[in-house]
PDB file of C-alpha atoms in Angstrom:
ATOM      1  CA  UNK A   1    -301.329 -83.507  81.025  1.00 59.00           C
ATOM      2  CA  UNK A   2    -301.592 -79.955  79.506  1.00 61.00           C
ATOM      3  CA  UNK A   3    -303.866 -81.544  76.897  1.00 64.00           C
ATOM      4  CA  UNK A   4    -306.147 -82.835  79.681  1.00 65.00           C
ATOM      5  CA  UNK A   5    -306.274 -79.581  81.251  1.00 55.00           C
ATOM      6  CA  UNK A   6    -307.060 -77.877  77.862  1.00 62.00           C
ATOM      7  CA  UNK A   7    -309.821 -80.417  77.326  1.00 64.00           C
ATOM      8  CA  UNK A   8    -311.444 -79.923  80.954  1.00 62.00           C
ATOM      9  CA  UNK A   9    -314.394 -77.323  81.457  1.00 59.00           C
ATOM     10  CA  UNK A  10    -313.676 -73.633  81.709  1.00 65.00           C
ATOM     11  CA  UNK A  11    -314.258 -73.507  85.401  1.00 67.00           C
ATOM     12  CA  UNK A  12    -311.966 -76.110  86.406  1.00 66.00           C
ATOM     13  CA  UNK A  13    -309.309 -75.181  84.044  1.00 60.00           C
ATOM     14  CA  UNK A  14    -307.561 -72.469  86.158  1.00 71.00           C
ATOM     15  CA  UNK A  15    -307.437 -74.768  89.124  1.00 71.00           C
ATOM     16  CA  UNK A  16    -306.083 -77.702  87.180  1.00 66.00           C
ATOM     17  CA  UNK A  17    -303.564 -75.534  85.569  1.00 69.00           C
ATOM     18  CA  UNK A  18    -302.535 -74.337  88.987  1.00 73.00           C
ATOM     19  CA  UNK A  19    -302.244 -77.965  90.036  1.00 73.00           C
ATOM     20  CA  UNK A  20    -300.463 -78.964  86.849  1.00 68.00           C
ATOM     21  CA  UNK A  21    -297.789 -76.347  87.436  1.00 77.00           C
ATOM     22  CA  UNK A  22    -297.319 -77.100  90.996  1.00 81.00           C
ATOM     23  CA  UNK A  23    -296.976 -80.806  90.128  1.00 76.00           C
ATOM     24  CA  UNK A  24    -294.436 -79.807  87.204  1.00 81.00           C
ATOM     25  CA  UNK A  25    -292.565 -77.440  89.825  1.00 86.00           C
ATOM     26  CA  UNK A  26    -292.482 -80.133  92.233  1.00 86.00           C
ATOM     27  CA  UNK A  27    -291.292 -82.722  89.543  1.00 84.00           C
ATOM     28  CA  UNK A  28    -288.489 -80.332  88.461  1.00 88.00           C
ATOM     29  CA  UNK A  29    -287.532 -79.906  92.051  1.00 88.00           C
ATOM     30  CA  UNK A  30    -287.456 -83.644  92.618  1.00 86.00           C
ATOM     31  CA  UNK A  31    -285.584 -84.107  89.289  1.00 87.00           C
ATOM     32  CA  UNK A  32    -283.106 -81.552  90.668  1.00 86.00           C
ATOM     33  CA  UNK A  33    -282.711 -83.435  94.026  1.00 86.00           C
ATOM     34  CA  UNK A  34    -282.300 -86.667  92.320  1.00 83.00           C
ATOM     35  CA  UNK A  35    -279.603 -85.233  90.018  1.00 82.00           C
ATOM     36  CA  UNK A  36    -277.980 -83.551  93.211  1.00 81.00           C
ATOM     37  CA  UNK A  37    -278.263 -86.958  95.034  1.00 78.00           C
ATOM     38  CA  UNK A  38    -276.620 -88.742  92.033  1.00 73.00           C
ATOM     39  CA  UNK A  39    -273.810 -86.285  92.181  1.00 76.00           C
ATOM     40  CA  UNK A  40    -273.511 -86.557  95.903  1.00 75.00           C
ATOM     41  CA  UNK A  41    -273.577 -90.433  95.505  1.00 70.00           C
ATOM     42  CA  UNK A  42    -271.151 -90.192  92.807  1.00 69.00           C
ATOM     43  CA  UNK A  43    -268.932 -88.009  95.078  1.00 70.00           C
ATOM     44  CA  UNK A  44    -269.366 -90.557  97.863  1.00 69.00           C
ATOM     45  CA  UNK A  45    -268.396 -93.269  95.641  1.00 68.00           C
ATOM     46  CA  UNK A  46    -265.390 -91.415  94.489  1.00 69.00           C
ATOM     47  CA  UNK A  47    -264.596 -90.837  98.168  1.00 70.00           C
ATOM     48  CA  UNK A  48    -265.323 -94.431  99.012  1.00 71.00           C
ATOM     49  CA  UNK A  49    -263.057 -95.604  96.284  1.00 72.00           C
ATOM     50  CA  UNK A  50    -260.432 -93.192  97.177  1.00 76.00           C
ATOM     51  CA  UNK A  51    -260.774 -94.261 100.802  1.00 77.00           C
ATOM     52  CA  UNK A  52    -260.428 -97.886  99.807  1.00 75.00           C
ATOM     53  CA  UNK A  53    -257.504 -96.982  97.856  1.00 76.00           C
ATOM     54  CA  UNK A  54    -255.943 -95.332 100.693  1.00 78.00           C
ATOM     55  CA  UNK A  55    -256.836 -98.161 102.895  1.00 76.00           C
ATOM     56  CA  UNK A  56    -255.100-100.606 100.612  1.00 79.00           C
ATOM     57  CA  UNK A  57    -251.994 -98.422 100.442  1.00 79.00           C
ATOM     58  CA  UNK A  58    -251.961 -98.079 104.280  1.00 76.00           C
ATOM     59  CA  UNK A  59    -252.041-101.868 104.605  1.00 75.00           C
ATOM     60  CA  UNK A  60    -249.275-102.341 102.181  1.00 76.00           C
ATOM     61  CA  UNK A  61    -247.299 -99.710 103.924  1.00 78.00           C
ATOM     62  CA  UNK A  62    -248.058-101.293 107.053  1.00 81.00           C
ATOM     63  CA  UNK A  63    -246.431-104.596 105.814  1.00 81.00           C
ATOM     64  CA  UNK A  64    -243.504-102.614 104.642  1.00 81.00           C
ATOM     65  CA  UNK A  65    -243.216-101.009 108.133  1.00 83.00           C
ATOM     66  CA  UNK A  66    -243.450-104.481 109.552  1.00 87.00           C
ATOM     67  CA  UNK A  67    -240.835-105.952 107.246  1.00 87.00           C
ATOM     68  CA  UNK A  68    -238.584-102.962 108.113  1.00 89.00           C
ATOM     69  CA  UNK A  69    -239.034-103.201 111.859  1.00 90.00           C
ATOM     70  CA  UNK A  70    -238.205-106.915 111.631  1.00 92.00           C
ATOM     71  CA  UNK A  71    -234.918-105.989 109.452  1.00 92.00           C
ATOM     72  CA  UNK A  72    -234.166-103.314 112.026  1.00 94.00           C
ATOM     73  CA  UNK A  73    -234.531-105.810 114.793  1.00 94.00           C
ATOM     74  CA  UNK A  74    -232.166-108.267 113.089  1.00 95.00           C
ATOM     75  CA  UNK A  75    -229.709-105.517 112.534  1.00 95.00           C
ATOM     76  CA  UNK A  76    -229.855-104.387 116.262  1.00 95.00           C
ATOM     77  CA  UNK A  77    -229.300-108.077 117.162  1.00 96.00           C
ATOM     78  CA  UNK A  78    -226.409-108.400 114.873  1.00 95.00           C
ATOM     79  CA  UNK A  79    -225.011-105.302 115.893  1.00 95.00           C
ATOM     80  CA  UNK A  80    -225.120-106.399 119.553  1.00 96.00           C
ATOM     81  CA  UNK A  81    -223.558-109.810 118.666  1.00 96.00           C
ATOM     82  CA  UNK A  82    -220.845-108.040 116.617  1.00 96.00           C
ATOM     83  CA  UNK A  83    -220.140-105.658 119.697  1.00 96.00           C
ATOM     84  CA  UNK A  84    -219.724-108.639 121.764  1.00 97.00           C
ATOM     85  CA  UNK A  85    -217.514-110.436 119.636  1.00 96.00           C
ATOM     86  CA  UNK A  86    -215.455-107.171 119.213  1.00 96.00           C
ATOM     87  CA  UNK A  87    -215.162-107.064 123.103  1.00 97.00           C
ATOM     88  CA  UNK A  88    -214.235-110.470 123.523  1.00 97.00           C
ATOM     89  CA  UNK A  89    -211.461-109.998 120.630  1.00 97.00           C
ATOM     90  CA  UNK A  90    -210.530-106.732 122.425  1.00 97.00           C
ATOM     91  CA  UNK A  91    -210.196-108.779 125.786  1.00 97.00           C
ATOM     92  CA  UNK A  92    -208.162-111.532 124.008  1.00 97.00           C
ATOM     93  CA  UNK A  93    -205.881-109.128 122.467  1.00 97.00           C
ATOM     94  CA  UNK A  94    -205.241-107.352 125.616  1.00 96.00           C
ATOM     95  CA  UNK A  95    -204.365-110.717 127.243  1.00 97.00           C
ATOM     96  CA  UNK A  96    -202.026-111.457 124.448  1.00 97.00           C
ATOM     97  CA  UNK A  97    -200.240-108.172 124.680  1.00 96.00           C
ATOM     98  CA  UNK A  98    -199.549-108.798 128.502  1.00 97.00           C
ATOM     99  CA  UNK A  99    -198.250-112.180 127.455  1.00 97.00           C
ATOM    100  CA  UNK A 100    -195.990-110.600 124.726  1.00 97.00           C
ATOM    101  CA  UNK A 101    -194.884-107.886 127.257  1.00 96.00           C
ATOM    102  CA  UNK A 102    -194.018-110.456 129.817  1.00 96.00           C
ATOM    103  CA  UNK A 103    -192.271-112.585 127.244  1.00 97.00           C
ATOM    104  CA  UNK A 104    -190.388-109.499 126.028  1.00 96.00           C
ATOM    105  CA  UNK A 105    -189.239-108.907 129.664  1.00 95.00           C
ATOM    106  CA  UNK A 106    -188.207-112.504 130.018  1.00 96.00           C
ATOM    107  CA  UNK A 107    -186.334-112.348 126.754  1.00 96.00           C
ATOM    108  CA  UNK A 108    -184.543-109.095 127.863  1.00 95.00           C
ATOM    109  CA  UNK A 109    -183.731-110.881 131.307  1.00 96.00           C
ATOM    110  CA  UNK A 110    -182.433-113.981 129.204  1.00 95.00           C
ATOM    111  CA  UNK A 111    -180.606-111.767 126.948  1.00 94.00           C
ATOM    112  CA  UNK A 112    -178.895-109.899 129.829  1.00 94.00           C
ATOM    113  CA  UNK A 113    -178.155-113.368 131.494  1.00 95.00           C
ATOM    114  CA  UNK A 114    -176.572-114.507 128.111  1.00 95.00           C
ATOM    115  CA  UNK A 115    -174.437-111.404 128.024  1.00 95.00           C
ATOM    116  CA  UNK A 116    -173.182-112.075 131.716  1.00 96.00           C
ATOM    117  CA  UNK A 117    -172.463-115.757 130.679  1.00 96.00           C
ATOM    118  CA  UNK A 118    -170.679-114.787 127.624  1.00 96.00           C
ATOM    119  CA  UNK A 119    -168.429-112.287 129.507  1.00 96.00           C
ATOM    120  CA  UNK A 120    -167.773-115.007 132.041  1.00 96.00           C
ATOM    121  CA  UNK A 121    -166.962-117.628 129.624  1.00 96.00           C
ATOM    122  CA  UNK A 122    -164.624-115.131 127.702  1.00 96.00           C
ATOM    123  CA  UNK A 123    -162.870-114.579 131.095  1.00 96.00           C
ATOM    124  CA  UNK A 124    -162.774-118.152 131.851  1.00 96.00           C
ATOM    125  CA  UNK A 125    -161.245-118.728 128.355  1.00 96.00           C
ATOM    126  CA  UNK A 126    -158.696-115.811 128.987  1.00 96.00           C
ATOM    127  CA  UNK A 127    -157.864-117.434 132.359  1.00 96.00           C
ATOM    128  CA  UNK A 128    -157.408-120.818 130.857  1.00 96.00           C
ATOM    129  CA  UNK A 129    -155.159-119.390 128.212  1.00 96.00           C
ATOM    130  CA  UNK A 130    -153.235-117.552 130.736  1.00 96.00           C
ATOM    131  CA  UNK A 131    -152.941-120.610 132.829  1.00 96.00           C
ATOM    132  CA  UNK A 132    -151.892-122.700 129.755  1.00 96.00           C
ATOM    133  CA  UNK A 133    -149.039-120.221 129.019  1.00 96.00           C
ATOM    134  CA  UNK A 134    -148.000-120.189 132.607  1.00 96.00           C
ATOM    135  CA  UNK A 135    -148.103-123.973 132.674  1.00 96.00           C
ATOM    136  CA  UNK A 136    -146.152-124.194 129.438  1.00 96.00           C
ATOM    137  CA  UNK A 137    -143.736-121.581 130.768  1.00 96.00           C
ATOM    138  CA  UNK A 138    -143.185-123.602 134.009  1.00 96.00           C
ATOM    139  CA  UNK A 139    -142.788-126.638 131.757  1.00 96.00           C
ATOM    140  CA  UNK A 140    -140.196-124.893 129.553  1.00 96.00           C
ATOM    141  CA  UNK A 141    -138.456-123.664 132.557  1.00 96.00           C
ATOM    142  CA  UNK A 142    -138.250-127.106 134.339  1.00 95.00           C
ATOM    143  CA  UNK A 143    -137.087-128.760 131.119  1.00 96.00           C
ATOM    144  CA  UNK A 144    -134.290-126.077 130.813  1.00 95.00           C
ATOM    145  CA  UNK A 145    -133.443-126.391 134.472  1.00 95.00           C
ATOM    146  CA  UNK A 146    -133.238-130.265 134.095  1.00 93.00           C
ATOM    147  CA  UNK A 147    -131.194-129.911 130.697  1.00 93.00           C
ATOM    148  CA  UNK A 148    -128.919-127.600 132.685  1.00 93.00           C
ATOM    149  CA  UNK A 149    -128.615-129.916 135.584  1.00 93.00           C
ATOM    150  CA  UNK A 150    -127.879-132.851 133.170  1.00 91.00           C
ATOM    151  CA  UNK A 151    -125.279-130.802 131.448  1.00 90.00           C
ATOM    152  CA  UNK A 152    -123.624-129.854 134.650  1.00 91.00           C
ATOM    153  CA  UNK A 153    -123.603-133.190 135.923  1.00 90.00           C
ATOM    154  CA  UNK A 154    -122.226-134.860 132.595  1.00 85.00           C
ATOM    155  CA  UNK A 155    -119.848-132.418 132.072  1.00 74.00           C
TER     156      UNK A 155
END
């Protein structure tokens, strides 16, 4: 375009030269604006890509959170079930303990009764032996008396 201005007549040359510089200046401004817009667009694309990456990461994290939440819910349910089983076992053990305590009491009572029975049987056995000895003594005395009566009668 500069060649066209140089070829133009001398009267129109300053005006065309001024317009050419204005166009060149405007062209340079537009070029700078385009470059700036490209950089902004690139920056926006980077931001968009970063946001998209972040979005994917958040979605992935959300899945992990949901799985973790489900695992926690299962763990809580298992904990409640375990606690209920533990309470039932504790109640059953308390019942068994009461039964054992009652059984021990009955065994102690039976042991006491057996001791009394043993003493009674020993006393009865002693009395039976004493009675046998007395009976044998009486028989011996009667036999001696009978022998003495027979001896005195036949003498």
